[in-house]
Amino acid sequence: MADERTGLAVVGSGSWGRNHVRSLATMPGVELRWVCEKDEAAAQSVRANHPGVQVTRDLEQVLADDAVKGVVIATHAPSHAPLGKMVLAAGKDALVEKPLALDPADAAELVRLADEGERILMVGHLLLHHPAVEALKTLVDSGELGDILYVVCRRLNLGVVRQNENAWWSLAPHDLSIARYLLGTEPVAVSATGGAFLQTEAGIEDVVFATVRFAGDRLAHVHVSWLDPHKTRMLTVVGSKKMAVFDDTSGDQKLTIYDKGVEPPKSLTYAEGVRVRTGDIRIPAIRMSEPLRREHEAFVRAIETREVPLGDGRSGLAVVRALEAGSRSLAAGGSEMQVRS
Ligand SMILES: NC(=O)c1ccc[n+]([C@@H]2O[C@H](COP(=O)([O-])OP(=O)(O)OC[C@H]3O[C@@H](n4cnc5c(N)ncnc54)[C@H](O)[C@@H]3O)[C@@H](O)[C@H]2O)c1
C-alpha cells in the first residue's frame, strides 16, 4: 500500500532547526525524509537521534526526491531567500523561517515565485500559532476589548546574540506579525532608535525601541533586546473598552483580561472630563499545545488542501517591509520612515 504520509525535509538543523526536526520526525501523518545540514557535528546529531531520516549536505539531492512535498528552511537569515527560491523553483512547498528575507525585493520575489508556481509559501511566524495568541485574536474579533487603540510588545533576554542580523530583524518579526494579525491592518511607518554595544564596529544593534504606525491610526510600540537581564515576552493590547496582556513567560496565566478603561466624558468640565474605570480581572484557561507543532500542522494542512495558511508569504513580505523601514529609521537616527510597498 502506498505511503500516504506527507513527505517533508528540513534544511538547517542548528539550534532552532533541530526543533523542527524533532517535531516533524514524530508527527503523525508526516514522513520526515531528509535533513540537509552542512555542519558535520549537527548532521551527526541528526543521524544519532533520528536514524530513519536521510541526512545530506546537498540540497539538490533533497529536491530531486519526488516524495518530498514540502521543505522547511531553518538556516541563517541571509540564506532564506536563495534557498527559498531553489525550493519553490523545484516545485516544492516551502516553510521559511523568519525573517522571510533580509530585503523586501527578495521577499516579494519569493511571493511571486510561489504564486506563479501555485506553491504554498509559509513563514515561521511561530507566535501566530500560539494558543494564547489565537485566544487573543478571538477576543479582539469578538469586540469585547472595543476598538484596539494600540499594542505594546516587549521581547527581551540576555542572548541569543546574532551576527547576521540585529535584534530588530531577529526578534521583531514575531511582534510585527502578531501586531498585524491583531490590528488587522498593515504597518505604514516606523521610527526606531537603538544601540550597538556588543558589536559596535559592525553596527549590529542589541536593543531597539520602535514605534510602528498602522493604517487606521493604530499604533504599536516594539522594544526588543538580547542585552537585558530579564526574560520578558509580553504583549499589551489596549482597547477602547478593555485591555489584555499576553505574558508568554507565565506558566498558567498566559492571557489576562482587564476590565479597565476610560468612561466617555459626561461634560467638558475639567473635573468630569475623564473618568477611569477599574473592574474585574479575568484569566481564561488556555489549553496549551506546542506552537511549533501547530505551525507544522498548518503547513501540512496547506500542502494537502492548497489553502492559504496563517502566516503565509504575504504576511512574511509585509513584516520584511516594516523591518526594512525600521532599518532606514535606525540609520537616520530615529526619523519616521514610510513602509514601502
Ligand atoms: N520562529 C522562531 O521562533 C525562531 C527561533 C529561533 C530561530 N529562528 C530562526 O531560525 C533560523 C536558524 O536559527 P538558528 O539559531 O538555528 O541558527 P544556527 O546558525 O544555529 O543554525 C543554522 C544551521 O543551518 C545550517 N546551514 C546553513 N546553510 C545551510 C545550507 N545551505 N544547507 C544546509 N545547512 C545549512 C548550518 O550549518 C547550521 O547548522 C534563523 O533564521 C532564525 O531567525 C526562528
CSV table of C-alpha atoms and ligand atoms in Angstrom, one decimal:
chain,number,residue,atom,x,y,z
A,1,MET,CA,0.0,0.0,0.0
A,2,ALA,CA,1.3,3.4,-0.9
A,3,ASP,CA,2.6,5.6,1.9
A,4,GLU,CA,0.1,8.3,2.4
A,5,ARG,CA,2.1,10.4,4.7
A,6,THR,CA,3.2,13.9,3.6
A,7,GLY,CA,6.9,13.7,2.7
A,8,LEU,CA,8.9,16.6,4.2
A,9,ALA,CA,12.5,17.8,4.5
A,10,VAL,CA,14.3,20.3,6.8
A,11,VAL,CA,17.3,22.4,5.7
A,12,GLY,CA,19.4,23.5,8.6
A,13,SER,CA,19.4,21.7,11.9
A,14,GLY,CA,21.1,24.2,14.2
A,15,SER,CA,19.9,25.4,17.5
A,16,TRP,CA,16.4,26.2,16.2
A,17,GLY,CA,16.2,23.8,13.2
A,18,ARG,CA,16.7,20.8,15.4
A,19,ASN,CA,13.3,21.6,17.0
A,20,HIS,CA,11.7,21.4,13.5
A,21,VAL,CA,13.4,18.1,13.0
A,22,ARG,CA,12.3,16.8,16.4
A,23,SER,CA,8.7,17.8,15.9
A,24,LEU,CA,8.4,16.6,12.3
A,25,ALA,CA,10.2,13.3,12.9
A,26,THR,CA,7.4,12.4,15.4
A,27,MET,CA,4.4,14.0,13.7
A,28,PRO,CA,1.6,11.6,12.7
A,29,GLY,CA,0.8,11.7,9.0
A,30,VAL,CA,4.3,13.1,8.2
A,31,GLU,CA,7.4,11.3,6.9
A,32,LEU,CA,10.5,13.4,7.5
A,33,ARG,CA,12.5,12.1,4.6
A,34,TRP,CA,15.6,14.3,4.7
A,35,VAL,CA,17.6,16.7,6.8
A,36,CYS,CA,20.0,18.8,4.8
A,37,GLU,CA,22.8,20.1,7.0
A,38,LYS,CA,26.3,21.4,6.1
A,39,ASP,CA,27.8,21.2,9.5
A,40,GLU,CA,29.2,17.7,10.3
A,41,ALA,CA,28.6,17.8,14.0
A,42,ALA,CA,24.9,18.9,13.5
A,43,ALA,CA,24.5,16.3,10.8
A,44,GLN,CA,25.9,13.6,13.1
A,45,SER,CA,23.5,14.6,15.8
A,46,VAL,CA,20.5,14.1,13.5
A,47,ARG,CA,21.8,10.7,12.4
A,48,ALA,CA,22.1,9.7,16.1
A,49,ASN,CA,18.7,10.9,17.2
A,50,HIS,CA,16.7,10.1,14.0
A,51,PRO,CA,18.1,7.0,12.4
A,52,GLY,CA,15.2,6.8,9.9
A,53,VAL,CA,15.9,10.2,8.4
A,54,GLN,CA,18.3,10.6,5.5
A,55,VAL,CA,21.0,13.2,6.0
A,56,THR,CA,22.8,15.1,3.3
A,57,ARG,CA,24.8,18.2,2.7
A,58,ASP,CA,23.4,18.6,-0.8
A,59,LEU,CA,20.0,20.3,-1.2
A,60,GLU,CA,19.8,19.1,-4.9
A,61,GLN,CA,19.5,15.5,-3.6
A,62,VAL,CA,16.5,16.5,-1.4
A,63,LEU,CA,14.9,18.4,-4.2
A,64,ALA,CA,15.3,15.5,-6.6
A,65,ASP,CA,13.1,13.3,-4.3
A,66,ASP,CA,9.6,13.3,-5.7
A,67,ALA,CA,8.2,12.1,-2.4
A,68,VAL,CA,9.3,15.4,-0.8
A,69,LYS,CA,6.3,17.7,-1.0
A,70,GLY,CA,7.4,20.5,1.4
A,71,VAL,CA,10.7,21.8,2.7
A,72,VAL,CA,11.3,23.7,6.0
A,73,ILE,CA,14.2,26.2,5.7
A,74,ALA,CA,15.8,26.8,9.1
A,75,THR,CA,19.2,28.2,8.1
A,76,HIS,CA,20.6,31.6,9.0
A,77,ALA,CA,18.7,34.6,7.7
A,78,PRO,CA,20.8,35.6,4.7
A,79,SER,CA,20.2,32.2,3.1
A,80,HIS,CA,16.4,32.2,3.5
A,81,ALA,CA,15.8,34.0,0.1
A,82,PRO,CA,18.3,32.0,-2.1
A,83,LEU,CA,17.3,28.6,-0.6
A,84,GLY,CA,13.6,29.5,-0.7
A,85,LYS,CA,13.9,30.3,-4.4
A,86,MET,CA,15.6,27.0,-5.0
A,87,VAL,CA,12.9,25.1,-3.2
A,88,LEU,CA,10.0,26.9,-4.9
A,89,ALA,CA,11.7,26.6,-8.3
A,90,ALA,CA,11.9,22.8,-7.8
A,91,GLY,CA,8.1,22.7,-7.4
A,92,LYS,CA,8.1,22.1,-3.6
A,93,ASP,CA,6.1,23.9,-1.0
A,94,ALA,CA,8.2,26.0,1.5
A,95,LEU,CA,8.1,27.0,5.1
A,96,VAL,CA,10.8,29.6,5.5
A,97,GLU,CA,12.0,30.7,9.0
A,98,LYS,CA,11.6,34.3,9.9
A,99,PRO,CA,12.5,36.8,8.6
A,100,LEU,CA,11.3,35.6,5.2
A,101,ALA,CA,14.2,37.5,3.6
A,102,LEU,CA,16.6,40.4,4.5
A,103,ASP,CA,15.4,42.5,1.6
A,104,PRO,CA,11.8,43.3,0.6
A,105,ALA,CA,12.7,42.7,-3.1
A,106,ASP,CA,13.7,39.1,-2.3
A,107,ALA,CA,10.6,38.6,-0.1
A,108,ALA,CA,8.4,39.9,-3.0
A,109,GLU,CA,10.3,37.6,-5.4
A,110,LEU,CA,9.5,34.6,-3.2
A,111,VAL,CA,5.8,35.5,-3.1
A,112,ARG,CA,5.8,35.9,-6.9
A,113,LEU,CA,7.5,32.6,-7.4
A,114,ALA,CA,5.0,30.9,-5.1
A,115,ASP,CA,2.1,32.5,-6.9
A,116,GLU,CA,3.4,31.6,-10.3
A,117,GLY,CA,4.1,28.0,-9.4
A,118,GLU,CA,1.0,27.6,-7.3
A,119,ARG,CA,3.2,26.7,-4.4
A,120,ILE,CA,2.5,27.1,-0.7
A,121,LEU,CA,4.8,29.7,0.9
A,122,MET,CA,4.6,30.0,4.6
A,123,VAL,CA,6.9,31.9,7.0
A,124,GLY,CA,7.9,30.9,10.5
A,125,HIS,CA,5.9,33.5,12.3
A,126,LEU,CA,5.6,31.0,15.2
A,127,LEU,CA,3.6,33.0,17.6
A,128,LEU,CA,0.6,33.3,15.2
A,129,HIS,CA,0.2,29.6,16.1
A,130,HIS,CA,0.4,30.1,19.9
A,131,PRO,CA,-2.9,29.1,21.6
A,132,ALA,CA,-2.9,32.3,23.7
A,133,VAL,CA,-2.5,34.5,20.5
A,134,GLU,CA,-5.4,32.5,19.0
A,135,ALA,CA,-7.5,33.2,22.1
A,136,LEU,CA,-6.4,36.9,22.0
A,137,LYS,CA,-7.4,37.2,18.3
A,138,THR,CA,-10.8,35.6,19.1
A,139,LEU,CA,-11.2,38.1,21.9
A,140,VAL,CA,-10.2,41.1,19.7
A,141,ASP,CA,-12.5,39.9,16.9
A,142,SER,CA,-15.5,39.5,19.3
A,143,GLY,CA,-15.3,43.2,20.0
A,144,GLU,CA,-15.0,42.6,23.8
A,145,LEU,CA,-12.0,44.9,24.0
A,146,GLY,CA,-13.6,47.5,21.9
A,147,ASP,CA,-11.6,49.3,19.2
A,148,ILE,CA,-7.9,48.3,19.5
A,149,LEU,CA,-6.1,51.6,20.1
A,150,TYR,CA,-2.5,50.4,20.4
A,151,VAL,CA,-0.3,47.5,21.4
A,152,VAL,CA,3.0,47.3,23.3
A,153,CYS,CA,5.4,44.4,22.7
A,154,ARG,CA,8.5,43.7,24.7
A,155,ARG,CA,10.8,40.8,23.8
A,156,LEU,CA,13.9,40.9,25.9
A,157,ASN,CA,16.5,38.5,27.2
A,158,LEU,CA,20.2,38.0,27.6
A,159,GLY,CA,21.2,36.4,24.2
A,160,VAL,CA,21.0,34.9,21.7
A,161,VAL,CA,23.4,37.4,20.3
A,162,ARG,CA,23.4,37.1,16.5
A,163,GLN,CA,26.0,38.2,13.9
A,164,ASN,CA,24.0,38.1,10.7
A,165,GLU,CA,21.2,40.4,11.8
A,166,ASN,CA,20.4,42.9,14.6
A,167,ALA,CA,17.9,42.4,17.4
A,168,TRP,CA,15.3,44.2,15.3
A,169,TRP,CA,15.5,41.7,12.4
A,170,SER,CA,15.9,38.7,14.8
A,171,LEU,CA,13.2,39.4,17.3
A,172,ALA,CA,10.7,42.0,16.0
A,173,PRO,CA,9.3,39.7,13.2
A,174,HIS,CA,7.3,38.0,16.0
A,175,ASP,CA,5.9,41.2,17.3
A,176,LEU,CA,5.2,42.8,13.9
A,177,SER,CA,3.4,39.6,12.8
A,178,ILE,CA,1.3,39.5,15.9
A,179,ALA,CA,0.5,43.2,15.8
A,180,ARG,CA,-0.5,43.0,12.1
A,181,TYR,CA,-2.7,39.9,13.0
A,182,LEU,CA,-4.5,41.5,15.9
A,183,LEU,CA,-4.9,45.0,14.4
A,184,GLY,CA,-6.0,43.6,11.1
A,185,THR,CA,-4.2,46.4,9.2
A,186,GLU,CA,-0.7,47.0,7.7
A,187,PRO,CA,2.2,48.9,9.1
A,188,VAL,CA,2.7,52.2,7.3
A,189,ALA,CA,5.6,53.9,9.0
A,190,VAL,CA,8.3,53.1,11.5
A,191,SER,CA,10.5,55.2,13.7
A,192,ALA,CA,13.3,53.3,15.5
A,193,THR,CA,16.3,54.0,17.7
A,194,GLY,CA,18.7,51.5,19.1
A,195,GLY,CA,22.2,50.8,20.4
A,196,ALA,CA,25.1,48.6,19.1
A,197,PHE,CA,27.0,47.9,22.3
A,198,LEU,CA,28.4,44.4,21.7
A,199,GLN,CA,29.3,44.5,18.0
A,200,THR,CA,29.8,48.2,17.7
A,201,GLU,CA,32.1,48.2,14.7
A,202,ALA,CA,29.7,46.1,12.7
A,203,GLY,CA,26.9,48.4,13.9
A,204,ILE,CA,24.6,45.4,14.9
A,205,GLU,CA,22.0,46.8,17.3
A,206,ASP,CA,21.5,44.8,20.5
A,207,VAL,CA,18.5,46.8,21.6
A,208,VAL,CA,15.8,48.6,19.5
A,209,PHE,CA,12.9,50.8,20.5
A,210,ALA,CA,10.5,51.2,17.7
A,211,THR,CA,7.1,52.9,17.1
A,212,VAL,CA,5.2,51.4,14.3
A,213,ARG,CA,2.2,53.3,12.8
A,214,PHE,CA,-0.5,51.1,11.3
A,215,ALA,CA,-3.2,52.0,8.9
A,216,GLY,CA,-6.3,53.3,10.6
A,217,ASP,CA,-4.4,55.4,13.2
A,218,ARG,CA,-3.3,52.3,15.2
A,219,LEU,CA,0.0,52.2,17.0
A,220,ALA,CA,2.4,49.5,18.1
A,221,HIS,CA,5.5,50.1,20.3
A,222,VAL,CA,8.1,47.4,20.0
A,223,HIS,CA,11.0,47.0,22.4
A,224,VAL,CA,13.4,44.2,21.5
A,225,SER,CA,16.8,43.3,23.1
A,226,TRP,CA,19.2,40.5,23.6
A,227,LEU,CA,21.1,42.6,26.1
A,228,ASP,CA,18.7,42.6,29.0
A,229,PRO,CA,18.9,40.9,32.4
A,230,HIS,CA,15.3,39.8,32.4
A,231,LYS,CA,13.5,37.4,30.1
A,232,THR,CA,10.4,39.2,29.0
A,233,ARG,CA,7.8,38.1,26.4
A,234,MET,CA,4.9,40.5,26.9
A,235,LEU,CA,2.3,42.0,24.7
A,236,THR,CA,-0.3,44.5,26.0
A,237,VAL,CA,-3.4,45.3,23.9
A,238,VAL,CA,-5.2,48.4,24.8
A,239,GLY,CA,-8.8,48.6,23.6
A,240,SER,CA,-11.4,51.3,24.0
A,241,LYS,CA,-13.4,49.0,26.3
A,242,LYS,CA,-11.0,46.6,27.9
A,243,MET,CA,-7.3,45.7,27.9
A,244,ALA,CA,-5.4,42.4,27.7
A,245,VAL,CA,-1.9,41.2,28.4
A,246,PHE,CA,-0.3,38.1,26.8
A,247,ASP,CA,2.7,37.0,29.0
A,248,ASP,CA,4.4,34.1,27.4
A,249,THR,CA,6.8,33.6,30.3
A,250,SER,CA,3.9,32.8,32.6
A,251,GLY,CA,3.1,29.1,33.2
A,252,ASP,CA,-0.7,29.3,33.7
A,253,GLN,CA,-1.6,32.9,33.3
A,254,LYS,CA,-0.6,33.5,29.7
A,255,LEU,CA,-3.6,35.8,29.0
A,256,THR,CA,-5.1,38.3,31.4
A,257,ILE,CA,-8.1,40.5,30.5
A,258,TYR,CA,-8.6,43.7,32.4
A,259,ASP,CA,-12.0,45.3,32.6
A,260,LYS,CA,-10.3,48.7,32.7
A,261,GLY,CA,-10.9,51.7,30.6
A,262,VAL,CA,-12.0,55.3,30.4
A,263,GLU,CA,-15.6,56.3,30.6
A,264,PRO,CA,-16.7,58.8,27.9
A,265,PRO,CA,-16.7,62.3,29.4
A,266,LYS,CA,-20.2,63.4,30.6
A,267,SER,CA,-19.3,67.0,30.3
A,268,LEU,CA,-16.3,69.0,29.2
A,269,THR,CA,-15.5,70.4,32.7
A,270,TYR,CA,-12.0,69.6,33.9
A,271,ALA,CA,-13.2,67.7,36.9
A,272,GLU,CA,-15.6,65.4,35.0
A,273,GLY,CA,-13.5,65.3,31.8
A,274,VAL,CA,-12.0,61.8,32.1
A,275,ARG,CA,-13.1,59.1,34.5
A,276,VAL,CA,-11.2,55.8,34.6
A,277,ARG,CA,-12.9,52.5,35.3
A,278,THR,CA,-11.4,49.6,37.0
A,279,GLY,CA,-13.4,46.3,37.0
A,280,ASP,CA,-12.7,42.6,37.1
A,281,ILE,CA,-9.6,40.9,36.0
A,282,ARG,CA,-10.1,37.6,34.2
A,283,ILE,CA,-7.6,34.8,33.4
A,284,PRO,CA,-9.2,32.5,30.8
A,285,ALA,CA,-7.9,28.9,30.8
A,286,ILE,CA,-5.8,28.3,27.7
A,287,ARG,CA,-5.3,24.7,26.5
A,288,MET,CA,-1.6,24.8,25.7
A,289,SER,CA,-0.1,22.9,22.8
A,290,GLU,CA,3.3,23.5,21.3
A,291,PRO,CA,3.2,26.4,18.8
A,292,LEU,CA,5.8,24.8,16.6
A,293,ARG,CA,3.7,21.6,16.3
A,294,ARG,CA,0.7,23.8,15.4
A,295,GLU,CA,2.8,25.7,12.8
A,296,HIS,CA,3.7,22.3,11.3
A,297,GLU,CA,0.1,21.2,11.3
A,298,ALA,CA,-0.8,24.4,9.4
A,299,PHE,CA,1.9,23.8,6.9
A,300,VAL,CA,0.9,20.2,6.3
A,301,ARG,CA,-2.8,21.2,6.1
A,302,ALA,CA,-1.9,23.8,3.5
A,303,ILE,CA,0.1,21.3,1.5
A,304,GLU,CA,-2.9,18.9,1.5
A,305,THR,CA,-5.7,21.4,0.9
A,306,ARG,CA,-3.8,24.1,-1.1
A,307,GLU,CA,-5.5,26.7,1.1
A,308,VAL,CA,-3.5,29.8,2.2
A,309,PRO,CA,-2.1,29.1,5.7
A,310,LEU,CA,-1.9,31.5,8.6
A,311,GLY,CA,1.5,33.2,8.3
A,312,ASP,CA,1.7,33.0,4.5
A,313,GLY,CA,4.3,34.5,2.2
A,314,ARG,CA,2.4,37.8,2.0
A,315,SER,CA,2.5,38.3,5.8
A,316,GLY,CA,6.2,37.5,5.6
A,317,LEU,CA,6.6,40.2,3.0
A,318,ALA,CA,4.6,42.7,5.0
A,319,VAL,CA,6.8,42.1,8.0
A,320,VAL,CA,10.0,42.4,6.0
A,321,ARG,CA,8.8,45.7,4.5
A,322,ALA,CA,8.2,47.1,8.0
A,323,LEU,CA,11.6,45.7,9.2
A,324,GLU,CA,13.3,47.5,6.3
A,325,ALA,CA,11.6,50.8,7.1
A,326,GLY,CA,12.8,50.3,10.7
A,327,SER,CA,16.4,49.8,9.4
A,328,ARG,CA,16.2,53.1,7.4
A,329,SER,CA,14.9,54.8,10.5
A,330,LEU,CA,17.7,53.4,12.7
A,331,ALA,CA,20.2,54.6,10.2
A,332,ALA,CA,18.6,58.1,10.2
A,333,GLY,CA,18.7,58.4,13.9
A,334,GLY,CA,15.1,57.6,14.6
A,335,SER,CA,13.3,59.7,11.9
A,336,GLU,CA,10.0,58.2,10.9
A,337,MET,CA,10.2,56.2,7.6
A,338,GLN,CA,7.3,55.2,5.4
A,339,VAL,CA,6.9,51.5,4.8
A,340,ARG,CA,7.5,51.0,1.0
A,341,SER,CA,5.1,48.7,-0.9
B,1,LIG,N1,10.5,31.0,14.8
B,1,LIG,C1,11.2,31.1,15.9
B,1,LIG,O1,10.7,31.2,17.0
B,1,LIG,C2,12.7,31.0,15.7
B,1,LIG,C3,13.5,30.9,16.9
B,1,LIG,C4,14.9,30.8,16.7
B,1,LIG,C5,15.5,31.0,15.5
B,1,LIG,N2,14.6,31.2,14.4
B,1,LIG,C6,15.2,31.3,13.0
B,1,LIG,O2,15.7,30.1,12.6
B,1,LIG,C7,16.9,30.3,11.8
B,1,LIG,C8,18.0,29.5,12.2
B,1,LIG,O3,18.4,29.9,13.5
B,1,LIG,P1,19.4,29.0,14.4
B,1,LIG,O4,19.5,29.7,15.7
B,1,LIG,O5,19.0,27.6,14.4
B,1,LIG,O6,20.8,29.2,13.6
B,1,LIG,P2,22.0,28.2,13.6
B,1,LIG,O7,23.2,29.0,13.0
B,1,LIG,O8,22.2,27.6,14.9
B,1,LIG,O9,21.7,27.0,12.6
B,1,LIG,C9,21.6,27.2,11.2
B,1,LIG,C10,22.1,25.8,10.6
B,1,LIG,O10,21.9,25.8,9.2
B,1,LIG,C11,23.0,25.1,8.6
B,1,LIG,N3,23.1,25.6,7.2
B,1,LIG,C12,23.3,26.9,6.8
B,1,LIG,N4,23.3,26.9,5.5
B,1,LIG,C13,23.0,25.7,5.0
B,1,LIG,C14,22.8,25.1,3.8
B,1,LIG,N5,22.9,25.9,2.6
B,1,LIG,N6,22.5,23.8,3.7
B,1,LIG,C15,22.4,23.1,4.8
B,1,LIG,N7,22.6,23.5,6.0
B,1,LIG,C16,22.9,24.8,6.2
B,1,LIG,C17,24.2,25.5,9.5
B,1,LIG,O11,25.2,24.5,9.3
B,1,LIG,C18,23.6,25.5,10.9
B,1,LIG,O12,23.7,24.2,11.5
B,1,LIG,C19,17.1,31.8,11.8
B,1,LIG,O13,16.6,32.4,10.6
B,1,LIG,C20,16.4,32.3,13.0
B,1,LIG,O14,15.9,33.6,12.8
B,1,LIG,C21,13.3,31.2,14.5
